[in-house]
Coordinates of C-alpha atoms and ligand atoms in Angstrom, one line a residue:
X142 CA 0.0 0.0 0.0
X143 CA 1.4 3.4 -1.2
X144 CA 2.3 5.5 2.1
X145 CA 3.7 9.1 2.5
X146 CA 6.5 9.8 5.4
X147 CA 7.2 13.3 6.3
X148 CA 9.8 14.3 8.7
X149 CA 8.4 17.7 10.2
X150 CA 9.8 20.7 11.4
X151 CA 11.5 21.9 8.3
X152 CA 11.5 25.5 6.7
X153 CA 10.6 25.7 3.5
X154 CA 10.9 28.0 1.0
X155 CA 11.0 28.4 -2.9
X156 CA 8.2 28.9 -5.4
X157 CA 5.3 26.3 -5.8
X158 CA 3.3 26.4 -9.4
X159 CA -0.3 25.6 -9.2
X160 CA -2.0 22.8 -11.9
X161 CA -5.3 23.1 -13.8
X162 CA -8.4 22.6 -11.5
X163 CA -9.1 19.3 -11.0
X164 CA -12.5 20.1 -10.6
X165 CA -13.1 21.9 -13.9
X166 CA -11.1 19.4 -15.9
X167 CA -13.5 16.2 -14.4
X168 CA -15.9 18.2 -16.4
X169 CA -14.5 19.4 -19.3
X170 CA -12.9 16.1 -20.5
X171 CA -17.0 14.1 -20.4
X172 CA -18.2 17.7 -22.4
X173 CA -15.5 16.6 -24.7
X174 CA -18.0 13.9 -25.7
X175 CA -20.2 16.7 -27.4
X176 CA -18.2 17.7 -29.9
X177 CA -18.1 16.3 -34.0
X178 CA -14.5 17.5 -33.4
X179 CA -11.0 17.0 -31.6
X180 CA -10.9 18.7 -28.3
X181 CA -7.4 19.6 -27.2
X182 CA -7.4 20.7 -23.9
X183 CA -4.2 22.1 -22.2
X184 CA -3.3 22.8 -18.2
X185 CA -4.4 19.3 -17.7
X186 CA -3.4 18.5 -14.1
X187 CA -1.5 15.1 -13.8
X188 CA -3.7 13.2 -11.4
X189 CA -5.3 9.9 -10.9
X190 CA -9.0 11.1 -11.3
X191 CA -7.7 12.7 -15.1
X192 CA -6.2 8.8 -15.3
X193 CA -9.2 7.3 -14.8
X194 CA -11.7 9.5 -17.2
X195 CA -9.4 8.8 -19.6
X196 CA -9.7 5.3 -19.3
X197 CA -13.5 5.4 -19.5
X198 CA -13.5 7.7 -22.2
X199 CA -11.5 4.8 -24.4
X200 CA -13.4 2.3 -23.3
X201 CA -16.3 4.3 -24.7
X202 CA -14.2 4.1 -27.9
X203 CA -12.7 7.7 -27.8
X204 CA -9.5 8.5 -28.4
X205 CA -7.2 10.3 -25.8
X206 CA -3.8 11.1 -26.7
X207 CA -1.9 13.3 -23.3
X208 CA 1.4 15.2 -24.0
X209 CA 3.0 16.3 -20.8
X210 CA -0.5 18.9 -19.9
X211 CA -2.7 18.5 -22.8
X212 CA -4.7 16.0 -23.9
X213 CA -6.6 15.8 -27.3
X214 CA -10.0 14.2 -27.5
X215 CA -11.4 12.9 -30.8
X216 CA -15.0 11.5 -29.8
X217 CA -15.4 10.4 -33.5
X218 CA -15.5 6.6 -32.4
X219 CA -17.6 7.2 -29.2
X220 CA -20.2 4.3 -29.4
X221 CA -23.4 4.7 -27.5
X222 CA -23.3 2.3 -24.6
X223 CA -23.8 1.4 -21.0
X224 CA -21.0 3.3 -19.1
X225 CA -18.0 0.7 -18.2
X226 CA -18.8 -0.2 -14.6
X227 CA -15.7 -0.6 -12.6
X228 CA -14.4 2.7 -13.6
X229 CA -17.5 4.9 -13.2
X230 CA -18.1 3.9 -9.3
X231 CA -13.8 5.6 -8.9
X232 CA -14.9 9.1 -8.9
X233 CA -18.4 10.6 -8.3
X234 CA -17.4 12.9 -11.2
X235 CA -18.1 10.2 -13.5
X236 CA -22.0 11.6 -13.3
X237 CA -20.5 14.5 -15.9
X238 CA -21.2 11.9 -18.3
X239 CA -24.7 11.4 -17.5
X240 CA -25.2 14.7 -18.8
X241 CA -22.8 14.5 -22.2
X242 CA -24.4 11.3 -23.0
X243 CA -27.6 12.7 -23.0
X244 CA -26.6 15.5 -24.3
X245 CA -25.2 13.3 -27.6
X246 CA -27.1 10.5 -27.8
X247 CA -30.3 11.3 -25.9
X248 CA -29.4 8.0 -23.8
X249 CA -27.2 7.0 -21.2
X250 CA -26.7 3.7 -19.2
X251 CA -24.7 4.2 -15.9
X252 CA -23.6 2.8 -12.6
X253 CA -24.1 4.8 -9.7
X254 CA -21.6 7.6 -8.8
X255 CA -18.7 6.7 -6.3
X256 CA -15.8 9.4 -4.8
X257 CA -14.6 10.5 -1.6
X258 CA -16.8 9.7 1.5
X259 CA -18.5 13.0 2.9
X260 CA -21.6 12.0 3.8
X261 CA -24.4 11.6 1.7
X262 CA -23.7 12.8 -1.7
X263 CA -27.1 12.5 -3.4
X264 CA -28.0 13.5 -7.3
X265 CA -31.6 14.0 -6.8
X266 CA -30.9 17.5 -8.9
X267 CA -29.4 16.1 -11.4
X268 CA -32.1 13.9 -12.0
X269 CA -35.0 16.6 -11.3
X270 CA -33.2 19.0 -14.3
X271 CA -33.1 15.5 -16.9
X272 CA -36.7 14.4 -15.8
X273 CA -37.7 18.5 -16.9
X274 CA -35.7 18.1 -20.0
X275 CA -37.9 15.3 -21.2
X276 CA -35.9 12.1 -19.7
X277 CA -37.2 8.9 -18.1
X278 CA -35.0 7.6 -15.9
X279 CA -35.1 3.4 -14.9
X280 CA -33.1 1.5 -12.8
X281 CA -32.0 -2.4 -13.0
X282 CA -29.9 -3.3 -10.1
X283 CA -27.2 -0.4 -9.4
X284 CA -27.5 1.0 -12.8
X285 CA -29.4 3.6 -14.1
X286 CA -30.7 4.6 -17.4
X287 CA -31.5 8.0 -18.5
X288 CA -33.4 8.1 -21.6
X289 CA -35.1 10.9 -23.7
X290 CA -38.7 10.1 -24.5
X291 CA -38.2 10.6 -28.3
X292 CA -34.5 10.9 -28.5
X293 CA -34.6 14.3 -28.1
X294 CA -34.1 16.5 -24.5
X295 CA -36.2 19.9 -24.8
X296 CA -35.7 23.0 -23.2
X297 CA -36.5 23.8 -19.6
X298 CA -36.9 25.9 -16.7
X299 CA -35.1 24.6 -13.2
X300 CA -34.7 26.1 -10.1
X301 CA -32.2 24.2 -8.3
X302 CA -33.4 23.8 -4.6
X303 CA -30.0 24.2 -3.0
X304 CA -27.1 24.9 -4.5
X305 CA -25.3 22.5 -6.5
X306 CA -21.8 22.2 -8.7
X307 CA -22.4 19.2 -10.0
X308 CA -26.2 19.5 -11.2
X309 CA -25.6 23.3 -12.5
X310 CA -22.7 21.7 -14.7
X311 CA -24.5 18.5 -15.5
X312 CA -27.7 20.5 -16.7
X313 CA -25.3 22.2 -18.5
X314 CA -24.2 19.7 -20.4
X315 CA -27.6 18.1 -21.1
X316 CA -29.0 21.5 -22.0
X317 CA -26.6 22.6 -25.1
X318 CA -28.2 20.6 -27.6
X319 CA -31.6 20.2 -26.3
X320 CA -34.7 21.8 -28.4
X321 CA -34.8 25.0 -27.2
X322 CA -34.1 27.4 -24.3
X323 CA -32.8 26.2 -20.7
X324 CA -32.7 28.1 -17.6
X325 CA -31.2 27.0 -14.5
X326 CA -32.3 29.7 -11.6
X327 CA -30.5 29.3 -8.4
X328 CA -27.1 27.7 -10.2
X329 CA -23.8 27.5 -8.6
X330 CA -21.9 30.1 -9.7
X331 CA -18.1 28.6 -9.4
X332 CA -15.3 29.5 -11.6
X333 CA -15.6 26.1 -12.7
X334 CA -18.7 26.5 -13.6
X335 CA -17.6 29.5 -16.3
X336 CA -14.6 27.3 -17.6
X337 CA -16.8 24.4 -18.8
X338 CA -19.3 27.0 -20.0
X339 CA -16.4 28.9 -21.8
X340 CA -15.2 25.1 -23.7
X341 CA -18.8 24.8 -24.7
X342 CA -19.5 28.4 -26.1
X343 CA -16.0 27.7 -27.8
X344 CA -17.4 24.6 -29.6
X345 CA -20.7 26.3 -30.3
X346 CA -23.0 26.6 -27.4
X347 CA -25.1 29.1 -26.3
X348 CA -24.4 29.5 -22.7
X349 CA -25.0 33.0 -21.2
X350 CA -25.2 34.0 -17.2
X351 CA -22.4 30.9 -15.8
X352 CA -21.2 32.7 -12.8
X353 CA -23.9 34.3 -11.8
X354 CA -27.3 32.3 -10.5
X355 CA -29.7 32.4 -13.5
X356 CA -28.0 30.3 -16.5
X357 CA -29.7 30.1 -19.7
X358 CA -29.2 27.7 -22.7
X359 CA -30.3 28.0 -26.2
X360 CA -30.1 24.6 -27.7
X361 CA -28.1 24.6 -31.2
X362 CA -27.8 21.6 -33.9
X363 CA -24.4 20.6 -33.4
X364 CA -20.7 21.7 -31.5
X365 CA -17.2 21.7 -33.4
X366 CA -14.1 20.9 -31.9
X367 CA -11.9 23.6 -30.3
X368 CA -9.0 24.0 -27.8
X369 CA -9.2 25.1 -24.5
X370 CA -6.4 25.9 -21.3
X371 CA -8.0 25.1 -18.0
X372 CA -8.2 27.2 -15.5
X373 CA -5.9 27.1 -12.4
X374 CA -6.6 24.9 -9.5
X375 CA -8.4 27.5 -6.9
X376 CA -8.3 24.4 -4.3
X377 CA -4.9 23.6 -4.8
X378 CA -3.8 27.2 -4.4
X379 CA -5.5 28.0 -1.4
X380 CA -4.2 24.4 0.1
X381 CA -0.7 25.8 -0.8
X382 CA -1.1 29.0 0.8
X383 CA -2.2 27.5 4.3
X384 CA 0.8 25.4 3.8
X385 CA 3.5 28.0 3.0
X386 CA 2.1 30.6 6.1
X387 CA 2.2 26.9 8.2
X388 CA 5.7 26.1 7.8
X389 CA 7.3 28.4 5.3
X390 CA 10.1 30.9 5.5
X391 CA 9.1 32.5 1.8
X392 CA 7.3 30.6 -0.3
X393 CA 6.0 31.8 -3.4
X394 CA 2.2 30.1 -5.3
X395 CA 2.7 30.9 -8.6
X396 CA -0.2 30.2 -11.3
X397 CA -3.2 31.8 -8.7
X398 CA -6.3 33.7 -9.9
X399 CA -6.2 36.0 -7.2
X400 CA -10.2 36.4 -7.9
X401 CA -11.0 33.1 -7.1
X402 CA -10.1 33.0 -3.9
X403 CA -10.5 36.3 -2.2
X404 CA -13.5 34.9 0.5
X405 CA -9.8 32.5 1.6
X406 CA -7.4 35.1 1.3
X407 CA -9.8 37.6 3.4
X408 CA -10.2 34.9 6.1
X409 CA -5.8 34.6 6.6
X410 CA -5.5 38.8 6.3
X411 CA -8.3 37.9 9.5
X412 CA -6.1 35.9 10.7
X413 CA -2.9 38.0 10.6
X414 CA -1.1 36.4 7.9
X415 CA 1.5 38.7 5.8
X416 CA 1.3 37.5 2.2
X417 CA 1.4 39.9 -1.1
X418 CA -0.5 39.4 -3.8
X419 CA 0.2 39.9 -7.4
X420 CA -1.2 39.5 -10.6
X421 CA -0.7 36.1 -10.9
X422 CA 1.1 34.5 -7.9
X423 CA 0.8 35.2 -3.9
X424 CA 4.2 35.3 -1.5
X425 CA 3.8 34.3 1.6
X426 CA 6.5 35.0 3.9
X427 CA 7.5 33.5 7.5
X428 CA 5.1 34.5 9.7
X429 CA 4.5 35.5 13.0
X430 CA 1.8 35.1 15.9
X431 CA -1.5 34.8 14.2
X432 CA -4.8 35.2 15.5
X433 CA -7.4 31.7 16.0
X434 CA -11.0 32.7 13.6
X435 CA -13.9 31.3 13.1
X436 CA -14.7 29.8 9.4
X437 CA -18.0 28.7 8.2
X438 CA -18.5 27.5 4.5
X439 CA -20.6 28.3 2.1
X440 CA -21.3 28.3 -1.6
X441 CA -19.0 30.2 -4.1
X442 CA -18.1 33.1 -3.7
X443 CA -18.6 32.0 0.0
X444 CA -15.6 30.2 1.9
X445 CA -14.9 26.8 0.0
X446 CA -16.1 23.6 1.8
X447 CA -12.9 22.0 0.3
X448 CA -10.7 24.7 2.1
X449 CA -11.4 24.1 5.7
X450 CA -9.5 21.2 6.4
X451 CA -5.9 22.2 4.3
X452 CA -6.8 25.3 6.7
X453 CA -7.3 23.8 9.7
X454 CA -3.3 22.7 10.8
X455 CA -3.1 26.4 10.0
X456 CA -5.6 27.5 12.7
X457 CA -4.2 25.4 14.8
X458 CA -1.0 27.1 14.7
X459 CA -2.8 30.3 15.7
X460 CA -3.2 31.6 19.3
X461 CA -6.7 31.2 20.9
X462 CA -9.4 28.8 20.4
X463 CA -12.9 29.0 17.8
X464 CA -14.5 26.8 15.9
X465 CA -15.2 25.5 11.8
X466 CA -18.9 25.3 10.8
X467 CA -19.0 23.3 7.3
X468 CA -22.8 24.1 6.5
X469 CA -22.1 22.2 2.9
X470 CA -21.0 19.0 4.1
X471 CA -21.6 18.7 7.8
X472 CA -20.0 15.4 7.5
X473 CA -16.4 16.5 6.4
X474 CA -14.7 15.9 10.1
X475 CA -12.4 12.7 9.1
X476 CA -9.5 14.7 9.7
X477 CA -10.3 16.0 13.0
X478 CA -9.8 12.5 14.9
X479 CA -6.7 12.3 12.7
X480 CA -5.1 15.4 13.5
X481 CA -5.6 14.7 17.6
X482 CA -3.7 11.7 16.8
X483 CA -0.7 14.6 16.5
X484 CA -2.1 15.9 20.2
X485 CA -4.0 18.4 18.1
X486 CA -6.7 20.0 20.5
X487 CA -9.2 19.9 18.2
X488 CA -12.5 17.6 18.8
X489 CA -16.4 17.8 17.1
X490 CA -19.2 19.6 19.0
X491 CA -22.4 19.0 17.6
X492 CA -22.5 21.0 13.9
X493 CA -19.2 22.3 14.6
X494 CA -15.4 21.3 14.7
X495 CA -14.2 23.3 17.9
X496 CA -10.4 24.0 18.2
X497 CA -7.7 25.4 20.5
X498 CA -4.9 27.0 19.0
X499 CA -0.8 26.8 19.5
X500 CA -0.3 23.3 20.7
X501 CA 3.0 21.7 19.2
X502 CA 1.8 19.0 16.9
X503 CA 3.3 15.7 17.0
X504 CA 4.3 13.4 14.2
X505 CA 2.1 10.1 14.0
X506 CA 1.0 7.8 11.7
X507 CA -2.9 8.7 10.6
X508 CA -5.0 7.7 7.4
X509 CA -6.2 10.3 4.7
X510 CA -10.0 10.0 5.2
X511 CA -11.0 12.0 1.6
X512 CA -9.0 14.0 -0.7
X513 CA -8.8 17.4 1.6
X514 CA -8.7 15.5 4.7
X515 CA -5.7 14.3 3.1
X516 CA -4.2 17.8 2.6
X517 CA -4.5 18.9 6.0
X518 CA -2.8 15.6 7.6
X519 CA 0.3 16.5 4.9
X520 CA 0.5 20.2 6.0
X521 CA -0.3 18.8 9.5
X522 CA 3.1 15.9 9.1
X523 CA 4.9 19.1 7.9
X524 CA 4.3 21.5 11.2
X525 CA 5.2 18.3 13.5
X526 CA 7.8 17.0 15.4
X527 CA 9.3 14.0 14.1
X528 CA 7.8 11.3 12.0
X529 CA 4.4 11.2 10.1
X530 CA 3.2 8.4 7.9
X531 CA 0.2 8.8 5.9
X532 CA -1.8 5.9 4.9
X533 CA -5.1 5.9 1.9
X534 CA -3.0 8.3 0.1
X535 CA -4.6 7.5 -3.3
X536 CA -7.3 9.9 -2.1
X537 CA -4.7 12.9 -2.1
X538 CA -2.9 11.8 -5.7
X539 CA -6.8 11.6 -6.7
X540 CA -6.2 15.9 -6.6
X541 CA -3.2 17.1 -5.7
X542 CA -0.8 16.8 -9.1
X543 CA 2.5 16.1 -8.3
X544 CA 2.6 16.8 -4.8
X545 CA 5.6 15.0 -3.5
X546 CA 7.8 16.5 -6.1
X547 CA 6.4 20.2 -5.6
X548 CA 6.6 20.1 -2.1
X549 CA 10.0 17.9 -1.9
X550 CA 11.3 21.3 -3.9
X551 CA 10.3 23.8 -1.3
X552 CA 12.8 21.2 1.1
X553 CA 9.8 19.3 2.6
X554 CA 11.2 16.0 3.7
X555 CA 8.7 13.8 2.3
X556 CA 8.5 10.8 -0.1
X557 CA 6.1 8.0 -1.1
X558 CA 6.8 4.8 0.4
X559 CA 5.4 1.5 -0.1
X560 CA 4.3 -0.8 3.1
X561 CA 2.4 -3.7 3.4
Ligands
EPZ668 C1 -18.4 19.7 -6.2 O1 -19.0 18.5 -5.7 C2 -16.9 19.5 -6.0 N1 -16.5 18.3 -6.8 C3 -16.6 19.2 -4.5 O2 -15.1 19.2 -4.4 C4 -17.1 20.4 -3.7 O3 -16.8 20.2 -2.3 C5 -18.6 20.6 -3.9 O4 -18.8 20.8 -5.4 C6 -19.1 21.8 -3.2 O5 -18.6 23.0 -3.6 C7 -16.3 18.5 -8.1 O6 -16.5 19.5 -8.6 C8 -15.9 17.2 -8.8 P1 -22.5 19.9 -4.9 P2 -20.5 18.2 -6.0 O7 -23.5 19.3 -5.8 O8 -20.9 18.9 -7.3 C9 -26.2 18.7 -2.1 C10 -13.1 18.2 -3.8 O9 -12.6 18.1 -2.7 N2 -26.8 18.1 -3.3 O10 -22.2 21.4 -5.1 O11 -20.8 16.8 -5.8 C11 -25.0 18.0 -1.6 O12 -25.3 16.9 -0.8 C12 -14.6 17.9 -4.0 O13 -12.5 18.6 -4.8 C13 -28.1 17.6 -3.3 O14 -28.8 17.7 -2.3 O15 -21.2 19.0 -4.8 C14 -24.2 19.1 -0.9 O16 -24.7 19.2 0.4 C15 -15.2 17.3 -2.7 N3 -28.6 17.0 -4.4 C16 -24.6 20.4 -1.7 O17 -25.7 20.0 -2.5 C17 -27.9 16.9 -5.6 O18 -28.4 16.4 -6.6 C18 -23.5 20.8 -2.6 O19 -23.1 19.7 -3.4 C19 -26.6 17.4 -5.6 C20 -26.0 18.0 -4.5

């Protein structure tokens, strides 16, 4: 089983160059599947949830060639078929292609969605905007299939309940060449939102509103190819950040769009963290005594659910005690048991994680829970004393491109192991 060791305690310092966005690319590489032409998409991060896609999409009878960070999609030989099973239960991002295949083929046969474990992680919006469009939707042991009444998904109007990535992009998807005009009310409004709608008005669509809360499609005949750079990884960025003010003595994250991440940035100036922020990168020098805050989540351009735990070995550097509301996912606290394992004083009250501030961590060997939870316990191995091994790290490779090279060149002592 793949491990990581860190030895804490290190300074680092150096310059750190974010990837694309992992959770823009799990997107744009199923609307790929739209076009009658070769996609080439560029920026591509290298990690393991890109790997798999890629392996459905060529099971699917696409072809995916990947040159260092681009990838070129020709979805001239895509066959309409039930989704290859194994693979689409790896990452819950796999429902993107509930959308394209309907989208393409007015049909598409699925398992049901997998990924990291934070809580329940329903799709009952996804469904709701493919039922308006004009699908039926039947089940036959743990797969689905969506299927347009005559072949053909129509124009609709959805207001999405709460707010949801995933069904705003997936409607999205279904709605380009529908007959007629879509309009999603209520729609997320994150930047990865705007980069799959940019690829898509690229190739043709009609998308007008992404980033803002009403959406609207006009449904067109038929999308060409085109190329596309993905945007930077706002996650990764903001993980980075926490990590360089944690344990670094100048550190600069180069590759950030400084806009997408100003709720995160506004919570460390809150905090007391001395950073400077430029037109495309953010340095972060050593810091001093920082202050303990309170974060709650909330959608884009709210504080991201995915940033409070790389935060959190952060906070607990800082002097004072408060507490992390996630009102997203209320279940994201497998990091919190984790992180006491390093005689953090950190423990779950009720809806909230409560914590207590400036308490030496100590190295330990813990177990990534999901893909941020991960992140934190890295950052966390880094601040400690002594020895950290991390076990389940497939969940951080699933996001974090190249993370034991970028952070081995800041000084980190840290490598990938393998133990039985
Ligand atoms: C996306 O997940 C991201 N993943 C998540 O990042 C991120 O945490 C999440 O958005 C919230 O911002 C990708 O983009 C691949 P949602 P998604 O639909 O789309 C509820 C990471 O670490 N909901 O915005 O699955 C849901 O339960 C990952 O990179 C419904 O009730 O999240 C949640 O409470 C983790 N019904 C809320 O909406 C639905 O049909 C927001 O979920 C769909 C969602």
């Amino acid at each position: 089983m793949k491990k990581i060791k860190i030895t804490g305690n290190r300074p680092l310092s150096g310059e750190i160059t974010i990837s694309g966005a992992k959770n823009s690319v799990v997107a744009l590489m199923p609307a790929a599947i739209l076009a009658d032409g070769i996609v080439t998409l560029d920026g591509v991060p290298n990690i393991s949830d890109v790997d798999s896609l890629i392996a459905i999409l060529e099971i699917m009878g696409v072809s995916v060639t990947r040159d260092g960070e681009t990838l070129t999609i020709d979805p001239s030989g895509l066959k309409s078929m039930p989704m290859p099973y194994g693979k689409i239960n790896s990452l819950r991002a796999s429902y993107y292609f509930y959308g394209s295949l309907l989208g393409r083929f007015g049909t598409a046969t699925v398992g049901l969605p997998g990924g990291c474990d934070l809580g329940p992680r329903p799709i009952d919006l996804h469904l709701k905007a493919f039922e308006a469009m004009g699908a039926e939707i039947s089940y036959e042991g743990d797969t689905m299939t969506l299927k347009a009444i005559d072949g053909q998904l129509y124009g609709a109007t959805i207001y999405m309940d709460t707010v949801s990535v995933g069904a705003t992009i997936n409607t999205i998807l279904a709605a380009v060449k529908a007959k007629g005009r879509t309009v999603i009310e209520n729609a997320a409004r994150e930047p990865e939102i705007i980069d799959v709608a940019t690829l898509l008005n690229n190739m043709g669509a009609r998308i007008r509103g992404a980033g803002t809360d009403v959406i609207t499609i006009e449904g067109v005949e038929s999308l060409s190819g085109t190329r596309h750079q993905v945007i930077p990884d706002r996650i990764e960025a903001g993980t980075y950040v926490a990590l360089a003010a944690a344990v670094g003595q100048g550190v600069r994250v180069t590759n950030v769009l400084y806009e997408h991440l100003e709720s995160f940035i506004a919570k460390l100036e809150e905090m007391g963290v001395r950073m400077t922020v430029s037109e495309d990168s953010i340095f972060v020098e050593e810091q001093g005594t920082l202050k303990a805050v309170n974060v709650q989540t909330s959608p884009y351009p709210g504080f991201a659910t995915d940033l409070q735990q790389p935060l959190t070995p952060l906070l607990l550097k800082a002097h004072g005690q408060a507490t992390i509301k996630d009102t997203i996912y209320e279940k994201r606290i497998g990091h919190v048991a984790e992180l006491a394992r390093m005689s953090a004083d950190i423990e779950v009250k009720g809806d909230r994680i409560a914590y207590q501030g400036g308490k030496r961590l100590e190295g330990a060997e813990v177990k990534a829970t999901d893909l941020r939870a991960g992140a934190a316990l890295v950052i966390a191995g880094l601040m400690a004393q002594g020895e950290t091994i991390i076990s389940n790290v497939e969940f951080i490779l699933r996001g974090y491109s190249n993370i034991i090279e970028k952070l081995s060149a800041l000084g980190a002592d840290i490598q990938l192991i393998e133990e039985d």
